[in-house]
Backbone as JSON Lines, residues from 0, in Angstrom:
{"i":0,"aa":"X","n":[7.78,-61.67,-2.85],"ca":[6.72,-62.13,-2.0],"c":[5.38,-61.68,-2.56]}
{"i":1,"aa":"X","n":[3.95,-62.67,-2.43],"ca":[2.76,-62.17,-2.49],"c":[1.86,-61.28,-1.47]}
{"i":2,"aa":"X","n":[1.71,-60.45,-1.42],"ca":[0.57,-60.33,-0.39],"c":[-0.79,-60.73,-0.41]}
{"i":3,"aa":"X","n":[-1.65,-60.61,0.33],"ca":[-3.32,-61.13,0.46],"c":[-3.38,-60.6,-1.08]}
{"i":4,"aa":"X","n":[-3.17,-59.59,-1.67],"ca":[-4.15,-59.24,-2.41],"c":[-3.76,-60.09,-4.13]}
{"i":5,"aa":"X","n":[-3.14,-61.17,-3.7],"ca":[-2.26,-61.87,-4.86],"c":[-1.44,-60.98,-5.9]}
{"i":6,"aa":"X","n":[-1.09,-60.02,-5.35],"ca":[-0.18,-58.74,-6.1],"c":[1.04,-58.83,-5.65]}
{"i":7,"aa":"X","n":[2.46,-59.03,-6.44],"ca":[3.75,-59.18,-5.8],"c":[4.14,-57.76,-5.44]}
{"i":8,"aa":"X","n":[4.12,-57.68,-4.05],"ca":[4.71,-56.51,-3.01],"c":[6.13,-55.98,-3.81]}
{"i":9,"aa":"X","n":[6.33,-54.76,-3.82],"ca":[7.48,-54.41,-4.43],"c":[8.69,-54.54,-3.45]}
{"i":10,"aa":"X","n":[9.95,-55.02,-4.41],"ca":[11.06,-55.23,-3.54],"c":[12.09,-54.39,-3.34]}
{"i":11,"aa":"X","n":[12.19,-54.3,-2.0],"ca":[13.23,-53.57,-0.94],"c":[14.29,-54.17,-0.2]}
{"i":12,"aa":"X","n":[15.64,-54.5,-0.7],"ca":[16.9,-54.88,-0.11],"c":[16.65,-55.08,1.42]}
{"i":13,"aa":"X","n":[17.0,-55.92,2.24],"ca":[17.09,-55.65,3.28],"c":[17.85,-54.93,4.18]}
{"i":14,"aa":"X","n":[19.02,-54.84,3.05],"ca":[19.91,-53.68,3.86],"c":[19.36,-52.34,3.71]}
{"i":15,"aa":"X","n":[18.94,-52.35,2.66],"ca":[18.69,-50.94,2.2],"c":[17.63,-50.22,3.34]}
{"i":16,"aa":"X","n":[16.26,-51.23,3.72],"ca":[15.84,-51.24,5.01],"c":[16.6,-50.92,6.32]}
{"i":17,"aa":"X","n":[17.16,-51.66,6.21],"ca":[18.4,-51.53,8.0],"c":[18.83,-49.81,7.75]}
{"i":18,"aa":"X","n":[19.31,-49.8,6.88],"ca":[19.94,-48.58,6.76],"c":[19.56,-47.67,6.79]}
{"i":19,"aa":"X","n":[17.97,-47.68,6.52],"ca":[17.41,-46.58,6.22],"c":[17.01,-46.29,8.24]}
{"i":20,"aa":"X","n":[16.59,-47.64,8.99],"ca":[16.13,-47.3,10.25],"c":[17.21,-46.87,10.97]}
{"i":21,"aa":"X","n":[18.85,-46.9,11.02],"ca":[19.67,-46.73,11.55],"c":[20.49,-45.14,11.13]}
{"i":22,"aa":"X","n":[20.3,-44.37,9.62],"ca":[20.49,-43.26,9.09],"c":[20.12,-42.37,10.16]}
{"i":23,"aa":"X","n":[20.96,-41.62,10.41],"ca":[20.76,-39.91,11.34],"c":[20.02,-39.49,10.45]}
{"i":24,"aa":"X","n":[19.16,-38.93,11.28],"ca":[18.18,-37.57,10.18],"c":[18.87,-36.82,9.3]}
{"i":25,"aa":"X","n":[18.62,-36.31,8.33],"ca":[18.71,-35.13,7.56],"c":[19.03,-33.99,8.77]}
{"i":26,"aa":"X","n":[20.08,-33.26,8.53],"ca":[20.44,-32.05,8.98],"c":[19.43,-30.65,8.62]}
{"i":27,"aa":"X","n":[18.63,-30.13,9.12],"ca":[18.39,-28.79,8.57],"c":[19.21,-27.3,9.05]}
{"i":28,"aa":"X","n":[18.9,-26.42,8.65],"ca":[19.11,-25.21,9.08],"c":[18.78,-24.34,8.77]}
{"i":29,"aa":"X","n":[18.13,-22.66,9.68],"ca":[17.37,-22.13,9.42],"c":[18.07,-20.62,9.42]}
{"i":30,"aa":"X","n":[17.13,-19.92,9.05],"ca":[17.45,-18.38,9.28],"c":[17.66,-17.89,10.53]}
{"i":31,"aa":"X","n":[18.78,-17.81,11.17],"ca":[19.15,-17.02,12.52],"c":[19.07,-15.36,12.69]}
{"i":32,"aa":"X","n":[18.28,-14.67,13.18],"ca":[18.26,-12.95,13.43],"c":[18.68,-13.41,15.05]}
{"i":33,"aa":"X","n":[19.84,-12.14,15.09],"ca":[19.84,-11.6,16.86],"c":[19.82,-10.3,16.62]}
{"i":34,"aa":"X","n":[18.83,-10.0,17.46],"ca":[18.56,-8.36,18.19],"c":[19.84,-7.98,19.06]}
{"i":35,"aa":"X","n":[20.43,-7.1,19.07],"ca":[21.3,-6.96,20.61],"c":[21.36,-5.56,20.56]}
{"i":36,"aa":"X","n":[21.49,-5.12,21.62],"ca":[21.3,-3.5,22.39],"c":[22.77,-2.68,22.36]}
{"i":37,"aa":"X","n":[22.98,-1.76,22.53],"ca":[24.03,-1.27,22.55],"c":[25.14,-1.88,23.57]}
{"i":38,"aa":"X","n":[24.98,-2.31,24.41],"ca":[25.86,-2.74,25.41],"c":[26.44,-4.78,24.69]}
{"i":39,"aa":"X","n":[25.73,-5.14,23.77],"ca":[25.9,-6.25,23.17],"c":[25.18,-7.37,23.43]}
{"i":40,"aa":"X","n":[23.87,-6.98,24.3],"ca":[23.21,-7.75,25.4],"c":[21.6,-8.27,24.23]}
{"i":41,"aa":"X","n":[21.5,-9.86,24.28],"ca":[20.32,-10.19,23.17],"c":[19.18,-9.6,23.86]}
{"i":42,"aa":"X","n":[18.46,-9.16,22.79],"ca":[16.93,-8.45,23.12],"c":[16.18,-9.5,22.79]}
{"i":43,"aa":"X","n":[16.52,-10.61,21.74],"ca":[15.69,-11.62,21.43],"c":[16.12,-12.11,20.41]}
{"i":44,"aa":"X","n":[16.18,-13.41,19.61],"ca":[16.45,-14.26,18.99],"c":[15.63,-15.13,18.06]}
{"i":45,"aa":"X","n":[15.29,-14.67,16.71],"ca":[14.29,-15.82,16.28],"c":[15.24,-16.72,14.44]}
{"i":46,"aa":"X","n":[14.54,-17.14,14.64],"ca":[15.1,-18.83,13.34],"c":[13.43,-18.77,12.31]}
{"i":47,"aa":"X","n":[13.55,-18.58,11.26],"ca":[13.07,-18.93,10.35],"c":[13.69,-19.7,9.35]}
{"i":48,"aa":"X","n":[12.62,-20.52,9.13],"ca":[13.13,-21.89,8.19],"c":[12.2,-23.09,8.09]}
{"i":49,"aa":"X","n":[12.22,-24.51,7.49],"ca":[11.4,-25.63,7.48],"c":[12.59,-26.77,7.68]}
{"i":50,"aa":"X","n":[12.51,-27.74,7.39],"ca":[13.06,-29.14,7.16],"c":[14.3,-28.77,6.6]}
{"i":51,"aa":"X","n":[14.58,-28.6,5.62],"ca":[15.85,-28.04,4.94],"c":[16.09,-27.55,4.99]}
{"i":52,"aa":"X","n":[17.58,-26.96,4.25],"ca":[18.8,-25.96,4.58],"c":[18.21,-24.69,4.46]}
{"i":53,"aa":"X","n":[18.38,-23.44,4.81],"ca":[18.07,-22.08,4.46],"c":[18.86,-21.19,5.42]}
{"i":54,"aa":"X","n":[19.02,-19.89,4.62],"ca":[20.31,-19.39,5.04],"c":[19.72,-17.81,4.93]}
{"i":55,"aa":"X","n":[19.76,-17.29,5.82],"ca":[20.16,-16.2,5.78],"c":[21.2,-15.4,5.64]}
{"i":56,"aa":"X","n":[21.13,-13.96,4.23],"ca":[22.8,-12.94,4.03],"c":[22.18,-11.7,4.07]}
{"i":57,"aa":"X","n":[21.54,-11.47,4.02],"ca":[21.69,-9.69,4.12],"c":[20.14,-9.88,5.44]}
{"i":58,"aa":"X","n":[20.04,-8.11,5.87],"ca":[19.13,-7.45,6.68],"c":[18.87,-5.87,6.51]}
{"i":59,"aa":"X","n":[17.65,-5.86,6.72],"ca":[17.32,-4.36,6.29],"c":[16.81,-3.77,7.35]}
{"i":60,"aa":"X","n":[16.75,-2.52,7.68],"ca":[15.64,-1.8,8.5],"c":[15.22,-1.02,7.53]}
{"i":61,"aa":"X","n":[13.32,-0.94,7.86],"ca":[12.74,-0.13,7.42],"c":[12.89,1.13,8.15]}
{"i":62,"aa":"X","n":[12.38,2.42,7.85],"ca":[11.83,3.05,8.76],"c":[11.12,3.51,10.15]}
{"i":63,"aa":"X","n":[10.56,2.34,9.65],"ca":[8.91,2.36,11.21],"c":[9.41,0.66,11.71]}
{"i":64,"aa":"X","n":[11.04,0.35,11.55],"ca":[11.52,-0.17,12.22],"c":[11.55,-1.62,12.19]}
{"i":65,"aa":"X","n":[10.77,-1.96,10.87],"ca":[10.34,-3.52,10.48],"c":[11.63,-3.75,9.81]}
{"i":66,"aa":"X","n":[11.84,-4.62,9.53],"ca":[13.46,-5.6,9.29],"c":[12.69,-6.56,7.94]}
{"i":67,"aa":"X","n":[13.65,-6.4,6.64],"ca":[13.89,-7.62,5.64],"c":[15.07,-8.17,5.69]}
{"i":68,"aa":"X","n":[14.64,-9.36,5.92],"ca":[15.35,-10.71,6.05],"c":[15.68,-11.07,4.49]}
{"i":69,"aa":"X","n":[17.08,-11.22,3.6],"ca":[17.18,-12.01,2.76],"c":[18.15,-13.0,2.55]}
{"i":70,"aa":"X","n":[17.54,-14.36,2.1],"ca":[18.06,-15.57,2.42],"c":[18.14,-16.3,1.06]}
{"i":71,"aa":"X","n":[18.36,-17.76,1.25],"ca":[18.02,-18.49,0.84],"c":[17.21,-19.69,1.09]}
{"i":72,"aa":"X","n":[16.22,-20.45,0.68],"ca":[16.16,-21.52,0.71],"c":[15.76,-22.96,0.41]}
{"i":73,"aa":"X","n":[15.56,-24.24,0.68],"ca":[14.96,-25.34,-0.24],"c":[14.01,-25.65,0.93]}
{"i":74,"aa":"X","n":[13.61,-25.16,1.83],"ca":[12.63,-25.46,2.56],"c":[10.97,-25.41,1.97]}
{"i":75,"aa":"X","n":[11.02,-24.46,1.18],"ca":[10.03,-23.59,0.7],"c":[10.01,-23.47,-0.9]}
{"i":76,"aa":"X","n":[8.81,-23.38,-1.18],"ca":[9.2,-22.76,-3.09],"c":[9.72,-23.91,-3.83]}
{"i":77,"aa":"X","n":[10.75,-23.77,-4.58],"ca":[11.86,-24.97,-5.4],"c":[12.39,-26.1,-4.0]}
{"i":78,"aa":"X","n":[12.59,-27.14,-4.22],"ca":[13.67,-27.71,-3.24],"c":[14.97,-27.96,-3.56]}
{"i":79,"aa":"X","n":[15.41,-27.21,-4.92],"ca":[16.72,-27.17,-5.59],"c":[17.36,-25.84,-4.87]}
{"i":80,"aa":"X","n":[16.46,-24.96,-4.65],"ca":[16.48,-23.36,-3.72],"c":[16.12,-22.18,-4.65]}
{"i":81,"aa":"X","n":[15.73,-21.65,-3.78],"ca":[15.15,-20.19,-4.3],"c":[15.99,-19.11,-3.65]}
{"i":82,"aa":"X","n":[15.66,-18.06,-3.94],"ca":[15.43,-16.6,-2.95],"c":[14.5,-16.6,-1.95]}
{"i":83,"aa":"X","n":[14.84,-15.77,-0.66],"ca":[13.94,-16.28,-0.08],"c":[13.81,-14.34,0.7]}
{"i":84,"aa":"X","n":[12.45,-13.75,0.51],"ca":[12.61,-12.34,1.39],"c":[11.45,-12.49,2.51]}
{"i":85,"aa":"X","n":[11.89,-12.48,3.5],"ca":[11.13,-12.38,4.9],"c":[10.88,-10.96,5.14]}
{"i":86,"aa":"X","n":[9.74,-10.36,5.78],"ca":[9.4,-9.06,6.42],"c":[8.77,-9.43,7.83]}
{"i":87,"aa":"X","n":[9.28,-8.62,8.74],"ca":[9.04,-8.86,9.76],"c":[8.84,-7.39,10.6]}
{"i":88,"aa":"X","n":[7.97,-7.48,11.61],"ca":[8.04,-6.38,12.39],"c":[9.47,-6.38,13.14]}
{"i":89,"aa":"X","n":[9.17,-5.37,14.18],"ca":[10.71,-4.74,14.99],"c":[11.08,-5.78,15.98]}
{"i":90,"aa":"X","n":[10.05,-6.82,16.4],"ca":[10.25,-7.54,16.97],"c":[10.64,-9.2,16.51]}
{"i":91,"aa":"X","n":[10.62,-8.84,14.96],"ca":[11.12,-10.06,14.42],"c":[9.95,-11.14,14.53]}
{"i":92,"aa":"X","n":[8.44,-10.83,14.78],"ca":[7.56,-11.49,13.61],"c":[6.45,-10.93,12.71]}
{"i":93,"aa":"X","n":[7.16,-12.24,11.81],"ca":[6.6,-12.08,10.77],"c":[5.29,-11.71,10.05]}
{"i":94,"aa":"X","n":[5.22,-10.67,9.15],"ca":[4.12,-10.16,8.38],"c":[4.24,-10.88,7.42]}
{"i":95,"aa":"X","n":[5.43,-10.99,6.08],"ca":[4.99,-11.75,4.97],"c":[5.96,-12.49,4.5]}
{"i":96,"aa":"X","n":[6.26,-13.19,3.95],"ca":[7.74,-13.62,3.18],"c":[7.48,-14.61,1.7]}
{"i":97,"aa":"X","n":[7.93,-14.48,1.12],"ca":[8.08,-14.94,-0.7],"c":[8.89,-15.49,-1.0]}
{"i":98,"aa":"X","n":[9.06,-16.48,-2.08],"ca":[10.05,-16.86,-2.28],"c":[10.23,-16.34,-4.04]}
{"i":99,"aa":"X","n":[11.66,-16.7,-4.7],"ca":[11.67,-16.32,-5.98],"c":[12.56,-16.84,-6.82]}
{"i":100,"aa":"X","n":[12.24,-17.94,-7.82],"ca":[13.09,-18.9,-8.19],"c":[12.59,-19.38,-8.97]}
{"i":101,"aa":"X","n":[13.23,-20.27,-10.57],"ca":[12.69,-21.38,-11.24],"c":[12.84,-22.32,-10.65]}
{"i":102,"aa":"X","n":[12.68,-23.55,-12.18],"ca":[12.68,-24.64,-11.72],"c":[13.83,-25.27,-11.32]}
{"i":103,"aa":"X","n":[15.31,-24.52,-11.41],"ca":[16.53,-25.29,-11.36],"c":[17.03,-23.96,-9.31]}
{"i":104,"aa":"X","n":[17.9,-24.23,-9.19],"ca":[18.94,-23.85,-8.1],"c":[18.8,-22.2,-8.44]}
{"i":105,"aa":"X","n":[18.24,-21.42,-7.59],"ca":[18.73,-20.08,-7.39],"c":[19.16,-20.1,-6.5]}
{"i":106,"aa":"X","n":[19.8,-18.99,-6.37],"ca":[20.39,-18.39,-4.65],"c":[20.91,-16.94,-4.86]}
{"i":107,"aa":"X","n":[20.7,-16.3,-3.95],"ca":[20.56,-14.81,-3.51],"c":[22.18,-14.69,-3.46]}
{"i":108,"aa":"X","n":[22.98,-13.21,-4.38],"ca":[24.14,-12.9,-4.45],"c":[24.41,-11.63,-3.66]}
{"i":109,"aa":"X","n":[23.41,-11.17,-3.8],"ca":[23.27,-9.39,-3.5],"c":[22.17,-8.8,-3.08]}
{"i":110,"aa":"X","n":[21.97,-7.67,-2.28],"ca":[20.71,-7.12,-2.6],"c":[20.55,-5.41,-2.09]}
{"i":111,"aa":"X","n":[19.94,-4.57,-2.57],"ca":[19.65,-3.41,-2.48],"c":[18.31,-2.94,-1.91]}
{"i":112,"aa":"X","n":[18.59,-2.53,-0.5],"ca":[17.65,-1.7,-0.38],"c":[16.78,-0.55,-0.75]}
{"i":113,"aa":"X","n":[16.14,0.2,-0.94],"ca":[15.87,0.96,-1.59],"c":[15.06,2.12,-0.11]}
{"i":114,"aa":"X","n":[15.11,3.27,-0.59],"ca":[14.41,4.51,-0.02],"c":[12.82,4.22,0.66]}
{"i":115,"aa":"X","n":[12.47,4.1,-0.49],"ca":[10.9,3.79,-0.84],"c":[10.51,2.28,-0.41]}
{"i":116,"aa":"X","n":[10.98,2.01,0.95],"ca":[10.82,0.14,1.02],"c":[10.78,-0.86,-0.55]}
{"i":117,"aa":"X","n":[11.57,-0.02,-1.64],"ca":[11.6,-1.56,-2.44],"c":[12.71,-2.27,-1.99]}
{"i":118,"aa":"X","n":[12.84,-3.74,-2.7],"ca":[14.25,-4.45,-2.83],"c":[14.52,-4.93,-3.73]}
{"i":119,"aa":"X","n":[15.63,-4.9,-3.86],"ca":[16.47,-5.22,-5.54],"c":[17.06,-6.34,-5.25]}
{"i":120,"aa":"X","n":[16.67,-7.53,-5.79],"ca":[17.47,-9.02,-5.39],"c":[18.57,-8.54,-6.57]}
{"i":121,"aa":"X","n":[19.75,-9.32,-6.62],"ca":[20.53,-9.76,-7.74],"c":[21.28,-11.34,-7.27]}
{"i":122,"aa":"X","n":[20.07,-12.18,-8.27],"ca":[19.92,-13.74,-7.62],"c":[20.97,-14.37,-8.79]}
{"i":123,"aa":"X","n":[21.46,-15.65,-8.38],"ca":[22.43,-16.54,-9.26],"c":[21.13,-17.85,-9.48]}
{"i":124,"aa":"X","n":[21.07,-17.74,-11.02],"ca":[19.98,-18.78,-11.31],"c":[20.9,-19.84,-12.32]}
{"i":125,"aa":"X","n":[20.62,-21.38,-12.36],"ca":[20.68,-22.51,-13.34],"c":[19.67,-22.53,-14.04]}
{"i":126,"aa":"X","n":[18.66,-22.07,-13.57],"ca":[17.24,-21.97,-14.45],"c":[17.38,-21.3,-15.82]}
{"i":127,"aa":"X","n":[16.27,-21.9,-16.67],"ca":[16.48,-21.55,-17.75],"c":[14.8,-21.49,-18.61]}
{"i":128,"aa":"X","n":[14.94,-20.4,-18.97],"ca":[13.52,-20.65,-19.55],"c":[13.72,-20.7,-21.15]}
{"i":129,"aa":"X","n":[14.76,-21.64,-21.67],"ca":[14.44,-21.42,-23.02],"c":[14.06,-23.1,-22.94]}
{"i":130,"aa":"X","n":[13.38,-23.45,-24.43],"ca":[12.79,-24.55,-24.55],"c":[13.49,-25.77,-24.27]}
{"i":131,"aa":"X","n":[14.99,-25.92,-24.76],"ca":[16.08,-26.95,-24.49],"c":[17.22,-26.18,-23.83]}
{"i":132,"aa":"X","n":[17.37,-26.86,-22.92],"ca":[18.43,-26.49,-21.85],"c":[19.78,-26.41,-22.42]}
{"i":133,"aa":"X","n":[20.89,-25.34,-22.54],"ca":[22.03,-25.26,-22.51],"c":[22.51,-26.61,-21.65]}
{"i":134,"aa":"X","n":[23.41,-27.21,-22.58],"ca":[24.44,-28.5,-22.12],"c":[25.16,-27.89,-20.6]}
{"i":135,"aa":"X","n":[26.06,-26.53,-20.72],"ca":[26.48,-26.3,-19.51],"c":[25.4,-25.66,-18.81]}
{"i":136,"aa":"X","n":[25.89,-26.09,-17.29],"ca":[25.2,-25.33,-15.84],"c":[26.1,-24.51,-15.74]}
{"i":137,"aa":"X","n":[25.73,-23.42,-16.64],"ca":[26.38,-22.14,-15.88],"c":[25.42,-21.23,-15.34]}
{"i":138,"aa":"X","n":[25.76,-20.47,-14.16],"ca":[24.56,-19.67,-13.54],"c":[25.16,-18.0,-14.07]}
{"i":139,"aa":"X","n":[24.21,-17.41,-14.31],"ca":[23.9,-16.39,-14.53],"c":[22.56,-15.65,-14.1]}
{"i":140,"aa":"X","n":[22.9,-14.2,-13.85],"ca":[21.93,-13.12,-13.0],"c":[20.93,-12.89,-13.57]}
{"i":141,"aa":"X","n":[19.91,-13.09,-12.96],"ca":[18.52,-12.35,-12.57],"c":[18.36,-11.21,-11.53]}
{"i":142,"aa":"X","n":[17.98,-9.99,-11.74],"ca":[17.9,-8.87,-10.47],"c":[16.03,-8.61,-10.61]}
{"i":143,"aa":"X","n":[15.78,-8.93,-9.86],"ca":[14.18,-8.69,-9.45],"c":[13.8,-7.56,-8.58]}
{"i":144,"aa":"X","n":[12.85,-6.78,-8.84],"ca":[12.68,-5.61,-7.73],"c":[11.38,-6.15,-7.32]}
{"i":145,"aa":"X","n":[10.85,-5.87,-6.18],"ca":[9.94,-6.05,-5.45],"c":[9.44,-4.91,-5.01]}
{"i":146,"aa":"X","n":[8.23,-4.89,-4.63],"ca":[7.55,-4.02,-3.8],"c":[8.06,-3.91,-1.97]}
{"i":147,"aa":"X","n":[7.29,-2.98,-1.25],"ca":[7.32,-2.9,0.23],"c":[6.93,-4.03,0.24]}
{"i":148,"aa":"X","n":[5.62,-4.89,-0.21],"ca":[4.69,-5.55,0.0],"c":[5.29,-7.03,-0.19]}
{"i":149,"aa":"X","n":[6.95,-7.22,-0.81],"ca":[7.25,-8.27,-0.97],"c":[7.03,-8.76,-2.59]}
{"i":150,"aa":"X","n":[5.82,-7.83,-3.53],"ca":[5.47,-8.12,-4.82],"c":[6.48,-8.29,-5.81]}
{"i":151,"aa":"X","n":[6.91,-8.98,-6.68],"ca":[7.77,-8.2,-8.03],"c":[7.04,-7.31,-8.98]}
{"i":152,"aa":"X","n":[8.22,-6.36,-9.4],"ca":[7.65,-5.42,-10.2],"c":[8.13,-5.41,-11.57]}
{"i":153,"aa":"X","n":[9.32,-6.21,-11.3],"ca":[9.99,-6.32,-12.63],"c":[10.76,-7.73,-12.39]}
{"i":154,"aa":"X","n":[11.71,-8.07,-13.62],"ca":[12.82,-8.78,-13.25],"c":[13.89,-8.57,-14.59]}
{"i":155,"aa":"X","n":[14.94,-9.44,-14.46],"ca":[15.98,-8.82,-15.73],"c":[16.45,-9.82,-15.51]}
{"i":156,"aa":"X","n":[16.94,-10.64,-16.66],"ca":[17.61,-11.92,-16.8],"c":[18.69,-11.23,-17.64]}
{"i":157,"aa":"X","n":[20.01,-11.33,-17.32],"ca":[21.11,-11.48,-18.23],"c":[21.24,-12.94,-18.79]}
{"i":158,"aa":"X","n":[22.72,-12.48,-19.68],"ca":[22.64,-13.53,-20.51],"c":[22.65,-14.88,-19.6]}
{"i":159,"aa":"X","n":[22.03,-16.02,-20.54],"ca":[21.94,-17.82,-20.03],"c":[23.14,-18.19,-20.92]}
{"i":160,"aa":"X","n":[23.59,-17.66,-21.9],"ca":[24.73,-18.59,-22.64],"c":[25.85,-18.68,-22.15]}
{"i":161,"aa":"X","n":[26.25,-17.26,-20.96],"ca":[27.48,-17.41,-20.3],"c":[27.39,-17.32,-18.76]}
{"i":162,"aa":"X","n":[28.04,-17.77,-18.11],"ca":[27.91,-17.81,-16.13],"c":[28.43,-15.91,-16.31]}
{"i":163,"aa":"X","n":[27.79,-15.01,-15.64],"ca":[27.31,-14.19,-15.19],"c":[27.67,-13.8,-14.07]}
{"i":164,"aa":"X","n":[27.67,-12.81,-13.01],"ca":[27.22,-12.62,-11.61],"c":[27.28,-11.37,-10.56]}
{"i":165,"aa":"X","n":[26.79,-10.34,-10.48],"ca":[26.76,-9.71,-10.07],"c":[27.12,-9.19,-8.72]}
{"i":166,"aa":"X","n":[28.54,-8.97,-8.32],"ca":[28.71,-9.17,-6.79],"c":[28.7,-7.74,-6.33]}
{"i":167,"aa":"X","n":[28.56,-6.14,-6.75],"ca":[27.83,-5.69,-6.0],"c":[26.97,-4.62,-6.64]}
{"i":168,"aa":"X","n":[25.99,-3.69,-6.09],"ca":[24.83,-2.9,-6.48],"c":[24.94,-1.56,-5.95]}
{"i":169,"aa":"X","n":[25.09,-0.71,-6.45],"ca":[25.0,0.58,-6.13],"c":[23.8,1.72,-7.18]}
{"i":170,"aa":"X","n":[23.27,2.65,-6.16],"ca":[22.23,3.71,-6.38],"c":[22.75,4.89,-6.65]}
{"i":171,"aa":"X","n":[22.93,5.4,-7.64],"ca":[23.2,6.64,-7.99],"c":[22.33,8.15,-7.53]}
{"i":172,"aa":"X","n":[22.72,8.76,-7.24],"ca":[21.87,10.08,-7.2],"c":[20.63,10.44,-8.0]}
{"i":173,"aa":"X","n":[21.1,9.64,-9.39],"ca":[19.8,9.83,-10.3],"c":[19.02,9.08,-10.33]}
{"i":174,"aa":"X","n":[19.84,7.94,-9.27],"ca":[18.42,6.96,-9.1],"c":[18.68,5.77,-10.68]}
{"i":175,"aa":"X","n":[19.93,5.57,-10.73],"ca":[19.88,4.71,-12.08],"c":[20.91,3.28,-10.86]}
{"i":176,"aa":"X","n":[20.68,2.22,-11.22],"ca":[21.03,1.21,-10.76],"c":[22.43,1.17,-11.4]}
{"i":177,"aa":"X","n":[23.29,0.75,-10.84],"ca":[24.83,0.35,-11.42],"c":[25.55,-0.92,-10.58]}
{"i":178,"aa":"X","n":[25.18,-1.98,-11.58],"ca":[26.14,-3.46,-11.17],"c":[27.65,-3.56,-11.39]}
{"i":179,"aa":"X","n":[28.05,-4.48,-11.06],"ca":[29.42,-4.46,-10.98],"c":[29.75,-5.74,-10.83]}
{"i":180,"aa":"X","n":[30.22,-6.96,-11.62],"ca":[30.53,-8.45,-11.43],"c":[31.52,-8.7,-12.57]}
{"i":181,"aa":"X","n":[31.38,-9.99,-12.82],"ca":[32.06,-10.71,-13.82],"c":[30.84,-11.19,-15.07]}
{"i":182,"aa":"X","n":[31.78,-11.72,-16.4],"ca":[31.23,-11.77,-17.42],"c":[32.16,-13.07,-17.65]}
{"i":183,"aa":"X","n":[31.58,-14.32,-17.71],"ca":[32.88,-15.34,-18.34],"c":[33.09,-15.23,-19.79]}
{"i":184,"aa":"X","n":[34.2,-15.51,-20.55],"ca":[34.6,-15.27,-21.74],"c":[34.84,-16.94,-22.23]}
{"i":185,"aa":"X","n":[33.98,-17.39,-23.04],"ca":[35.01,-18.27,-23.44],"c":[35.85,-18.14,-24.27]}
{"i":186,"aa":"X","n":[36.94,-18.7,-24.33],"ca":[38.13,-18.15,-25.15],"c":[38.26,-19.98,-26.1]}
{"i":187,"aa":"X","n":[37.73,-20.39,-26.55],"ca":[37.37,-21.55,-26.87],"c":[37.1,-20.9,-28.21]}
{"i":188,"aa":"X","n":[36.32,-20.55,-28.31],"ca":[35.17,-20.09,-29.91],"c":[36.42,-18.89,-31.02]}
């Protein structure tokens, strides 16, 4: 078809139309926190999140009683997904939250609190920062520390040539970090 402006209007199926007005929305889902009291009774209930999926796995208390939230999600940041760390007061709102991710699929495996309000992500990344992308999507660990403040202070990429993953984190007395996961082997080469 032409329109007024003698420019042929670009073409759209008519089903493809129908379908699109009759499609259920997109599903989202957000970060769920419940407060509950000793007796099991909610003190209060809040959801952080946007349009898309995001997930909350771990929770922290600070000290002076403020709570980190760590999640995931594609609401925010990447829409492939990131890391996602929320800080919140005792009442569950929010002071700051970050996200932490390339350009491909992260998502949060682990994470360590620390003494000193830091946090130690240990994230599963597809991302890749070398110039040409490895043929396989294999994910392998990144562990990022952050500040109280939510900042990074560092990060550590293990290897990209093999899938990786760190499933858990422990603090030594001396204060030296010690992971504990898998290493894939190919037995191919």
């Amino acid at each position: 078809s032409i329109n007024n402006t003698g420019l042929k209007a670009p073409r759209t199926s008519f089903f493809s139309r129908i379908k699109k007005m009759f499609s259920p929305p997109k599903p989202s889902q957000e970060i769920w926190v419940t407060r509950l009291n000793k007796k099991g009774e909610v003190i209060w209930n809040k959801t952080y999140g946007g349009k898309d999926m995001d997930t909350g796995k771990l929770i922290y208390e600070n000290k002076d009683s403020s709570l980190v939230i760590i999640g995931d999600t594609r609401s925010f940041g990447n829409a492939k997904g990131d890391a996602w760390v929320i800080k919140t007061e005792k009442n569950g709102y929010e002071i700051w939250n970050n996200t932490f991710g390339g350009k491909e699929e992260e998502n949060v495996k682990n994470a360590l609190f620390l003494n000193n309000g830091k946090v130690l992500l240990s994230v599963n990344s597809n991302s890749s920062d070398k110039l040409l992308k490895p043929k396989n999507k294999n994910y392998y660990t990144r562990q990022i520390l952050l500040n109280k403040k939510g900042n990074q202070l560092w990060e550590n990429n293990y290897s990209q040539d093999v899938q990786n993953e760190i499933n858990s984190i422990y603090l030594n007395r001396e204060n030296d970090i010690i992971n504990v996961g898998y290493h894939l082997i190919d037995n191919k080469k």
